[in-house]
mmCIF file of C-alpha atoms in Angstrom:
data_model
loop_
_atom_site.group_PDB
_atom_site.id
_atom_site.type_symbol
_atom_site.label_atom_id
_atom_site.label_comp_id
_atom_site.label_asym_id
_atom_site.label_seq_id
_atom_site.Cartn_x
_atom_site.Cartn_y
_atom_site.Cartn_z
ATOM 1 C CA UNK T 1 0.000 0.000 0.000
ATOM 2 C CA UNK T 2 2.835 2.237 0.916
ATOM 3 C CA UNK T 3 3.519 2.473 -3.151
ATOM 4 C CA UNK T 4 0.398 4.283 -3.990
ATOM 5 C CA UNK T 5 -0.661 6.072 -0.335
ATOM 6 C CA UNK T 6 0.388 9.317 0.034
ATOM 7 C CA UNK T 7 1.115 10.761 3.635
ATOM 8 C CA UNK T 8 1.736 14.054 3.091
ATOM 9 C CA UNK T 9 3.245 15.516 5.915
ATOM 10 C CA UNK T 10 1.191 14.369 8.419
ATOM 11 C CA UNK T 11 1.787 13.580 12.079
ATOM 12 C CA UNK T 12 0.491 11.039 14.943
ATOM 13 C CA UNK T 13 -0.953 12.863 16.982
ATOM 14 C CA UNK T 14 -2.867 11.513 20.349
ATOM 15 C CA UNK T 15 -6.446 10.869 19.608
ATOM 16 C CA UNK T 16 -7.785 9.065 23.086
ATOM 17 C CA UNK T 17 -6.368 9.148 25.840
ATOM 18 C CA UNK T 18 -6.863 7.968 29.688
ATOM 19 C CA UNK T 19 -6.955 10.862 32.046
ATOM 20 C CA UNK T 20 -8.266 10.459 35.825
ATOM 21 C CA UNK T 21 -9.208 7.258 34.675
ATOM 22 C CA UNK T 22 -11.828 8.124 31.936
ATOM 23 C CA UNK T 23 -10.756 8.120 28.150
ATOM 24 C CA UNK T 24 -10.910 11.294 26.790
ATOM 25 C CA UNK T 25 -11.057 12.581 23.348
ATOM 26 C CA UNK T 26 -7.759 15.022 22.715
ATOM 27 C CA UNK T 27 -8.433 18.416 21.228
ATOM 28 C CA UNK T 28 -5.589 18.418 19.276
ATOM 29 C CA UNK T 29 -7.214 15.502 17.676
ATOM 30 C CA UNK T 30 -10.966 16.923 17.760
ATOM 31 C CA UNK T 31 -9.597 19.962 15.509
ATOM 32 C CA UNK T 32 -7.967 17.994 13.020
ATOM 33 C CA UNK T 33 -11.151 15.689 12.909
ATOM 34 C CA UNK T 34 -13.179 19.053 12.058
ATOM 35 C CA UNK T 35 -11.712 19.667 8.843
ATOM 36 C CA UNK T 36 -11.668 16.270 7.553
ATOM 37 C CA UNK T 37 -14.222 15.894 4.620
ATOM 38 C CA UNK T 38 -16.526 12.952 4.000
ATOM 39 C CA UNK T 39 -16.677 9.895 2.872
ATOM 40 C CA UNK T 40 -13.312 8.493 4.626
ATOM 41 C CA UNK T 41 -12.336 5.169 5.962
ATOM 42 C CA UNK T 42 -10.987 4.743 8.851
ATOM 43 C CA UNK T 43 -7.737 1.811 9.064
ATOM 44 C CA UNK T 44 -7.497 0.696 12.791
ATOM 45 C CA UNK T 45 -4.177 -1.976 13.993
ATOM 46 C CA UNK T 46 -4.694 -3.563 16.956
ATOM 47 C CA UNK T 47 -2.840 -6.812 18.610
ATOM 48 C CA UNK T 48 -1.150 -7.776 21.667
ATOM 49 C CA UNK T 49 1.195 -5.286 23.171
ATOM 50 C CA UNK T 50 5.076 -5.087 21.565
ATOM 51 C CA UNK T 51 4.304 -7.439 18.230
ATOM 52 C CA UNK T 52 5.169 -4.573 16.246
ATOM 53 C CA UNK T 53 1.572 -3.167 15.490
ATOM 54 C CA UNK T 54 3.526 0.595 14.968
ATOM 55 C CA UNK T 55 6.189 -0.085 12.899
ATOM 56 C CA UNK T 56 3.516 -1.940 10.658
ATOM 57 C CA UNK T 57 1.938 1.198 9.966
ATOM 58 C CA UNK T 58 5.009 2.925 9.227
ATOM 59 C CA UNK T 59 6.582 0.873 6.741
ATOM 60 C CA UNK T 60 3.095 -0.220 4.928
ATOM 61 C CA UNK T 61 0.858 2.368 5.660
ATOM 62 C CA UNK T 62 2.858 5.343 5.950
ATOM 63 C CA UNK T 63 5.604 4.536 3.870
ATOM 64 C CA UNK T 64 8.345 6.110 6.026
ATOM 65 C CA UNK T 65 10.384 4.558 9.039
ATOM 66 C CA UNK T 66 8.995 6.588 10.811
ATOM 67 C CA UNK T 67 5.799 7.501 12.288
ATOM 68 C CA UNK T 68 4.144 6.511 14.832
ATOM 69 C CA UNK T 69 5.885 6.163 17.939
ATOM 70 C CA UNK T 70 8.265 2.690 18.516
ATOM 71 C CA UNK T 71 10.584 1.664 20.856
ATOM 72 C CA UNK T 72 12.990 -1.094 20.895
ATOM 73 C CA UNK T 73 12.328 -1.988 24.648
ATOM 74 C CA UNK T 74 9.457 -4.289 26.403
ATOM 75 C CA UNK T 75 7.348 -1.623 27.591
ATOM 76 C CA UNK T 76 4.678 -0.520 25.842
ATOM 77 C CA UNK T 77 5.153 2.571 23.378
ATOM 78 C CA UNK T 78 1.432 3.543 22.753
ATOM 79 C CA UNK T 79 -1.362 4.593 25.142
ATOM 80 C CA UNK T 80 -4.653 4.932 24.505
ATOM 81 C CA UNK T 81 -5.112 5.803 20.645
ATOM 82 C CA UNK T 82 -3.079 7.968 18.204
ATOM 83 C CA UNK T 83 -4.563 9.206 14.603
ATOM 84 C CA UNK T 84 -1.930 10.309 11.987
ATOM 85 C CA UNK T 85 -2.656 14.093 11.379
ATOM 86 C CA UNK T 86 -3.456 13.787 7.370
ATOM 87 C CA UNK T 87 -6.355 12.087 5.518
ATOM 88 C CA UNK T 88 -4.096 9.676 3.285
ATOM 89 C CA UNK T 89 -4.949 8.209 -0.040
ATOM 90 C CA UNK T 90 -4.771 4.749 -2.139
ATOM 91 C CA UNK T 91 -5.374 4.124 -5.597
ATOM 92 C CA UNK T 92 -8.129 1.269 -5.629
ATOM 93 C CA UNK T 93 -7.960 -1.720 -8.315
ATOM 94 C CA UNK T 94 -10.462 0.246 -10.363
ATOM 95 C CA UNK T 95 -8.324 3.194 -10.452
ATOM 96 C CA UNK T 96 -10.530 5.530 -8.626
ATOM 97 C CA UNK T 97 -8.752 7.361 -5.477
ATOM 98 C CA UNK T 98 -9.717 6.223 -2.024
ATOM 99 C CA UNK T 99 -9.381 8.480 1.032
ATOM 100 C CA UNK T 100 -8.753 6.734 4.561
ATOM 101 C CA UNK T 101 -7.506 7.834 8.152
ATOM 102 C CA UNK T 102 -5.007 5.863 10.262
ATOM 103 C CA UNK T 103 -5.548 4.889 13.808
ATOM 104 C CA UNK T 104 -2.889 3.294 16.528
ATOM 105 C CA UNK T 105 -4.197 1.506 19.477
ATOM 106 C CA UNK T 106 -2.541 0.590 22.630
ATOM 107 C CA UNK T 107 -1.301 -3.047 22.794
ATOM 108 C CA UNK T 108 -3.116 -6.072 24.476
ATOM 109 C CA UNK T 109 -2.034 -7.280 27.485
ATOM 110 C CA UNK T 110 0.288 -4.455 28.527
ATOM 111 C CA UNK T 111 1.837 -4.580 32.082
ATOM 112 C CA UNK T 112 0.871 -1.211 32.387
ATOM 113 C CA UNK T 113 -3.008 -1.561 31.634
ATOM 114 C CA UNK T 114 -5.947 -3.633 33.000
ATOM 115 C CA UNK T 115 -8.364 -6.064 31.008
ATOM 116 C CA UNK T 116 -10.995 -3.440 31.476
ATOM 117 C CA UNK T 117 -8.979 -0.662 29.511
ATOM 118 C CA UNK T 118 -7.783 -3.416 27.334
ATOM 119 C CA UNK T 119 -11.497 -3.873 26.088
ATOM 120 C CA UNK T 120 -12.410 -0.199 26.197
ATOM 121 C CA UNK T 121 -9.503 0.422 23.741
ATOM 122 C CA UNK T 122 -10.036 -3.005 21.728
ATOM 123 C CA UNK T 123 -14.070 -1.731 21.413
ATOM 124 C CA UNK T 124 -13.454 2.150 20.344
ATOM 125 C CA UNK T 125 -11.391 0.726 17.588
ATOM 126 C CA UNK T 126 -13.884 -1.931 16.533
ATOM 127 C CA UNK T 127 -16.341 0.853 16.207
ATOM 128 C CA UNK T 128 -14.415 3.790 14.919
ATOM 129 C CA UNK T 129 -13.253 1.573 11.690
ATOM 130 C CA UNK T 130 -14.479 0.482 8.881
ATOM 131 C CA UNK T 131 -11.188 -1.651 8.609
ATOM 132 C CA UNK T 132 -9.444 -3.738 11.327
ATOM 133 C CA UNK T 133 -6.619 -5.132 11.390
ATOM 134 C CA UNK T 134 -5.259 -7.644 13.941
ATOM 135 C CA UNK T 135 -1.452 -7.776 13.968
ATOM 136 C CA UNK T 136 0.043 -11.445 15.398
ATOM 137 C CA UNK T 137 2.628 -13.478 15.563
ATOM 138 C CA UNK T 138 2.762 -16.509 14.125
ATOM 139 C CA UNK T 139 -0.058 -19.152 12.892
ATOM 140 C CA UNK T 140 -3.995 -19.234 14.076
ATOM 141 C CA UNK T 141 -3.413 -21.726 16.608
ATOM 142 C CA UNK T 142 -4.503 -22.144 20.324
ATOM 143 C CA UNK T 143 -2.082 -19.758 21.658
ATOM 144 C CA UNK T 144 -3.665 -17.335 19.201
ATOM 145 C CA UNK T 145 -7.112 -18.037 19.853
ATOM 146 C CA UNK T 146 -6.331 -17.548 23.705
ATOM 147 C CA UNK T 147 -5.096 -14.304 23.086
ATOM 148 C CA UNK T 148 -8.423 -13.013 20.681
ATOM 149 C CA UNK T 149 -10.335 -14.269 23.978
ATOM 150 C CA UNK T 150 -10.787 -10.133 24.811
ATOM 151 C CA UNK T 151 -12.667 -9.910 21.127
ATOM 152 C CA UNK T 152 -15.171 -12.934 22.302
ATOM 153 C CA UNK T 153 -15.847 -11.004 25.278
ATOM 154 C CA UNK T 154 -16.615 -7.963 23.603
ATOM 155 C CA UNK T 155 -20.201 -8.403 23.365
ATOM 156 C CA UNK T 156 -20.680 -8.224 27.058
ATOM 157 C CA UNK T 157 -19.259 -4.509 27.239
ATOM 158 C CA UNK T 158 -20.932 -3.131 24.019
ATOM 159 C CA UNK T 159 -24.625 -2.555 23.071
ATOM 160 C CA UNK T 160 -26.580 -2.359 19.632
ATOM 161 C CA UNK T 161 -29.044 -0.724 21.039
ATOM 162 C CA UNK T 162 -30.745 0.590 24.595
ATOM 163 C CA UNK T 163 -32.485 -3.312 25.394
ATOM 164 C CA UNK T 164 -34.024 -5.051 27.589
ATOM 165 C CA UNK T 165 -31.616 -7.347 29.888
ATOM 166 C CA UNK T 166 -33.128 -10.151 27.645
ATOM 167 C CA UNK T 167 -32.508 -9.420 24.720
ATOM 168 C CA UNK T 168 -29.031 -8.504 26.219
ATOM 169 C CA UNK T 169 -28.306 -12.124 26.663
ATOM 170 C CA UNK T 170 -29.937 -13.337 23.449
ATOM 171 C CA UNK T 171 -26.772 -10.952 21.583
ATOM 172 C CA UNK T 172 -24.398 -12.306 23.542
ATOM 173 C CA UNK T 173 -25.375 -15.876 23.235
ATOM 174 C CA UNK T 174 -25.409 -15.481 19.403
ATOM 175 C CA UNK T 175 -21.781 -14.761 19.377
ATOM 176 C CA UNK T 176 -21.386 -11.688 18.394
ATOM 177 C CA UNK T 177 -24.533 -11.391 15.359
ATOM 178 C CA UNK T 178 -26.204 -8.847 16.196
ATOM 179 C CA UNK T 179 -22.784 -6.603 16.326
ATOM 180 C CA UNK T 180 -22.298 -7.771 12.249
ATOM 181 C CA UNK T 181 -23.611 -4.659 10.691
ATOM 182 C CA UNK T 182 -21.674 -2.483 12.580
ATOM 183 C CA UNK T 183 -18.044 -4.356 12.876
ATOM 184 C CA UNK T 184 -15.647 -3.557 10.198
ATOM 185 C CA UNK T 185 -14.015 -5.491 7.433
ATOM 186 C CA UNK T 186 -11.550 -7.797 9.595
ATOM 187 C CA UNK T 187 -8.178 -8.674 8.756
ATOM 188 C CA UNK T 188 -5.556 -11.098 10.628
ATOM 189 C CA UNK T 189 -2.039 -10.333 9.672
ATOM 190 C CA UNK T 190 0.142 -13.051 10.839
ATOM 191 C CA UNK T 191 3.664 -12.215 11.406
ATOM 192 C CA UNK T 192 7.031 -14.281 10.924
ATOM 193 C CA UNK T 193 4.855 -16.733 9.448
ATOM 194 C CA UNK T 194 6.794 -19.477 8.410
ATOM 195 C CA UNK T 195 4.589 -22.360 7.518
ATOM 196 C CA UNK T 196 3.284 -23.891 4.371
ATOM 197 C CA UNK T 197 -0.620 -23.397 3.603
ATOM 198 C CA UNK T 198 -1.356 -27.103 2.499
ATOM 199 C CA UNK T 199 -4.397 -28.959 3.509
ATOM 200 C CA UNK T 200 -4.301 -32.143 5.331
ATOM 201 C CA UNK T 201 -5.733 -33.668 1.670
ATOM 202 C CA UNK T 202 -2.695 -31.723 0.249
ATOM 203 C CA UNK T 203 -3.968 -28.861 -1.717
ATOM 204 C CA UNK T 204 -2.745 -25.756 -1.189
ATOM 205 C CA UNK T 205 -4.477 -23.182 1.296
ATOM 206 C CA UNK T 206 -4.644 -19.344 0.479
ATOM 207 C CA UNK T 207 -4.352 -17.379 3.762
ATOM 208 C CA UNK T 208 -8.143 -16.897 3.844
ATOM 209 C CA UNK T 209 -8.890 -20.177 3.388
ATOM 210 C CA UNK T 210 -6.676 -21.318 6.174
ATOM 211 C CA UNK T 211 -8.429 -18.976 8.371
ATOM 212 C CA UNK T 212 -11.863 -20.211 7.779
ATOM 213 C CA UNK T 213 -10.192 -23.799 8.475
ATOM 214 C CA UNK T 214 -8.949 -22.699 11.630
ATOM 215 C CA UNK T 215 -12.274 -20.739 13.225
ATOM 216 C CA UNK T 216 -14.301 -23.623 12.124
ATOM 217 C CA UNK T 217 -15.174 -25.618 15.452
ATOM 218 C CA UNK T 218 -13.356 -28.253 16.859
ATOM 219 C CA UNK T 219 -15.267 -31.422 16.704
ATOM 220 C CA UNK T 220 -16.349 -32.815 20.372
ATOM 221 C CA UNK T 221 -15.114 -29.700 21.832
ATOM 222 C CA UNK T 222 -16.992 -27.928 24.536
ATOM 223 C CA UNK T 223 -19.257 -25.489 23.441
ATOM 224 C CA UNK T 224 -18.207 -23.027 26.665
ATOM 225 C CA UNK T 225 -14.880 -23.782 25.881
ATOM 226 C CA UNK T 226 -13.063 -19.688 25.302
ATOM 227 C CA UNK T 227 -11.377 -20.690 22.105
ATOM 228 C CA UNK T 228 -14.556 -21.721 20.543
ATOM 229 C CA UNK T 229 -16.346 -18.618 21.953
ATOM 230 C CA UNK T 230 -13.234 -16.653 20.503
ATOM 231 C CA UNK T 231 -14.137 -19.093 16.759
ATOM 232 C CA UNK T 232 -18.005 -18.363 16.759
ATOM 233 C CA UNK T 233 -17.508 -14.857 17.323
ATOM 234 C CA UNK T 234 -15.235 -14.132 14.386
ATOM 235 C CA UNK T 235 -17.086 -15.611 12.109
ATOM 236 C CA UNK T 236 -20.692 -14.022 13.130
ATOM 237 C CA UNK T 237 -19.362 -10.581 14.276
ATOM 238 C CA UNK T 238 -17.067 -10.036 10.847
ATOM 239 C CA UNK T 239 -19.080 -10.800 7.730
ATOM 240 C CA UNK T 240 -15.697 -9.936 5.619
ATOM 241 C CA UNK T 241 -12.874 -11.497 7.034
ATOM 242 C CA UNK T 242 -9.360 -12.046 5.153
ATOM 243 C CA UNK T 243 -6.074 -13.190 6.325
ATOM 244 C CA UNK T 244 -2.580 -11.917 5.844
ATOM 245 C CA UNK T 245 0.904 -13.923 6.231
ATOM 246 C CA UNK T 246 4.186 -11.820 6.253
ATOM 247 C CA UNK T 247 7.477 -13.997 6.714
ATOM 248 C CA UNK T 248 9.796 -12.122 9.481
ATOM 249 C CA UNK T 249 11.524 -8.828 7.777
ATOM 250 C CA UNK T 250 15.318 -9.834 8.407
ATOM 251 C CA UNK T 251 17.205 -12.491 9.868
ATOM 252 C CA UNK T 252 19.582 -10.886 12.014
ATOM 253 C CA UNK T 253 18.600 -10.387 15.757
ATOM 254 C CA UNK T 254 20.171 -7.135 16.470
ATOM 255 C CA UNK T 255 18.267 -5.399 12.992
ATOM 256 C CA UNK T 256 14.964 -7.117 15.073
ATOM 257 C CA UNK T 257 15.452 -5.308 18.061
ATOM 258 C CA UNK T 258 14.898 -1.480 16.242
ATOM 259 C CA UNK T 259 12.559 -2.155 12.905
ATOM 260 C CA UNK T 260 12.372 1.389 12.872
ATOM 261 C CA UNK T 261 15.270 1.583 11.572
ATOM 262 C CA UNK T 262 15.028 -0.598 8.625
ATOM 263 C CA UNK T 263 13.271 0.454 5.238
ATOM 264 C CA UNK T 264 11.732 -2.139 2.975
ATOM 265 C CA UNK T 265 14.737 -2.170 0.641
ATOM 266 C CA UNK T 266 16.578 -3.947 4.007
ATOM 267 C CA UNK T 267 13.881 -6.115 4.028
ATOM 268 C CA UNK T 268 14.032 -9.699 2.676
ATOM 269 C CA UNK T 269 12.390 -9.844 -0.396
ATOM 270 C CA UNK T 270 9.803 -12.185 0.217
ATOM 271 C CA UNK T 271 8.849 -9.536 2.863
ATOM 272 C CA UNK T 272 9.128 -6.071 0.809
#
């Protein structure tokens, strides 16, 4: 994307924000917000804390090494949410000119944060884009699934509408359905992916494909069971789901340790 999107000379600027424990929306952001013209999309990245969800947006999104705010370190280098400070745009397949905005969230699981601001976070960005993506490491496996657990749970903290504690239940024992018109388009971008996408049978597996394998339910498992919650949810909750793999950028260790350093030309080329 970073080929055709231009970023101007835009800036990430803080967008929510905790203060005296209540999120706030920043001013700085609530001015820039004012001028911006619709129709726009809105491009939210989201995943577990430190896998890399700002340096993604950098280097793809942004073009540029830098952007949004990275660290090399374990602790966590964005709070709350940050929007970059331009409305960017992407040539689409048909040639016409799309127009989107770019939000950061704070990472998952963050020693610094609860599970409570965790799902605050996780649901403002659910609901302020019209495309998600969820940045992991890896393959969709039960380590994976354990982690998306937060997503599952979702539907216990948000509300279609002002209802009756009924029909409260009723959404929540669907799985997430009733949510489906108003979740985005969902993407899962595996990282450092390193496996081949082959069926048992032996045919090969696109990356969507291999998704829908892995959130269908595991025979004789336990309906209560969080990883299936985590698997019905998905696949009621995002209508248009699509899957990503992206082998890991460079080999060496030390180059690992600061991405935001790199450029794709020091990328491997199966990654660029």
């Amino acid at each position: 994307m970073s080929k055709n999107a231009s970023s101007a000379e835009g800036k990430a600027i803080p967008f929510i924000i905790l203060e005296d424990e209540k999120l706030k929306v920043c001013d700085e952001a609530k001015d820039f917000l004012s001028t911006v013209e619709a129709p726009v999309g809105v491009i939210a990245v989201a995943g577990m804390a430190r896998t890399g969800k700002s340096v993604l947006l950098n280097q793809i999104l942004l073009g540029k090494p830098s952007g949004f705010n990275v660290g090399a370190t374990i602790a966590s280098c964005t709070r709350g949410i940050w929007i970059w400070s331009k409305v960017l745009t992407q040539t689409r397949r048909d040639g016409s000119q799309g127009r989107f905005l770019v939000i950061d969230t704070e990472g998952i699981g963050s020693v610094e944060a609860d599970e409570q601001h965790d799902a605050s976070i996780l649901s403002l960005a659910l609901l302020l884009s019209s495309y998600f993506i969820y940045n992991a490491f890896g393959a969709v496996d039960e380590r994976a699934l354990n982690q998306l657990s937060l997503i599952a749970n979702l539907t216990s903290h948000l509300r279609v509408h002002a209802s009756s504690d009924s029909s409260s239940s009723s959404e929540h024992e669907h799985g997430g359905r009733a949510f489906a018109p108003f979740f985005p388009s969902f993407l899962w971008l595996l990282r450092d992916f390193s496996l081949q996408l082959v069926s048992p049978e032996g045919h090969a597996l696109t990356p969507k494909q291999y998704l829908d394998r892995s959130l269908q339910p595991t025979p004789g498992a336990d309906p209560s069971d969080p990883k299936e919650a985590v698997r019905r949810t998905l696949i009621s909750a995002f209508r248009e789901r699509d899957c990503f793999t992206l082998v890991r950028p460079v080999t060496d260790e030390k180059m690992l340790q600061d991405l935001s350093k790199l450029s794709l030309s020091d990328c491997r080329p199966e990654f660029a």
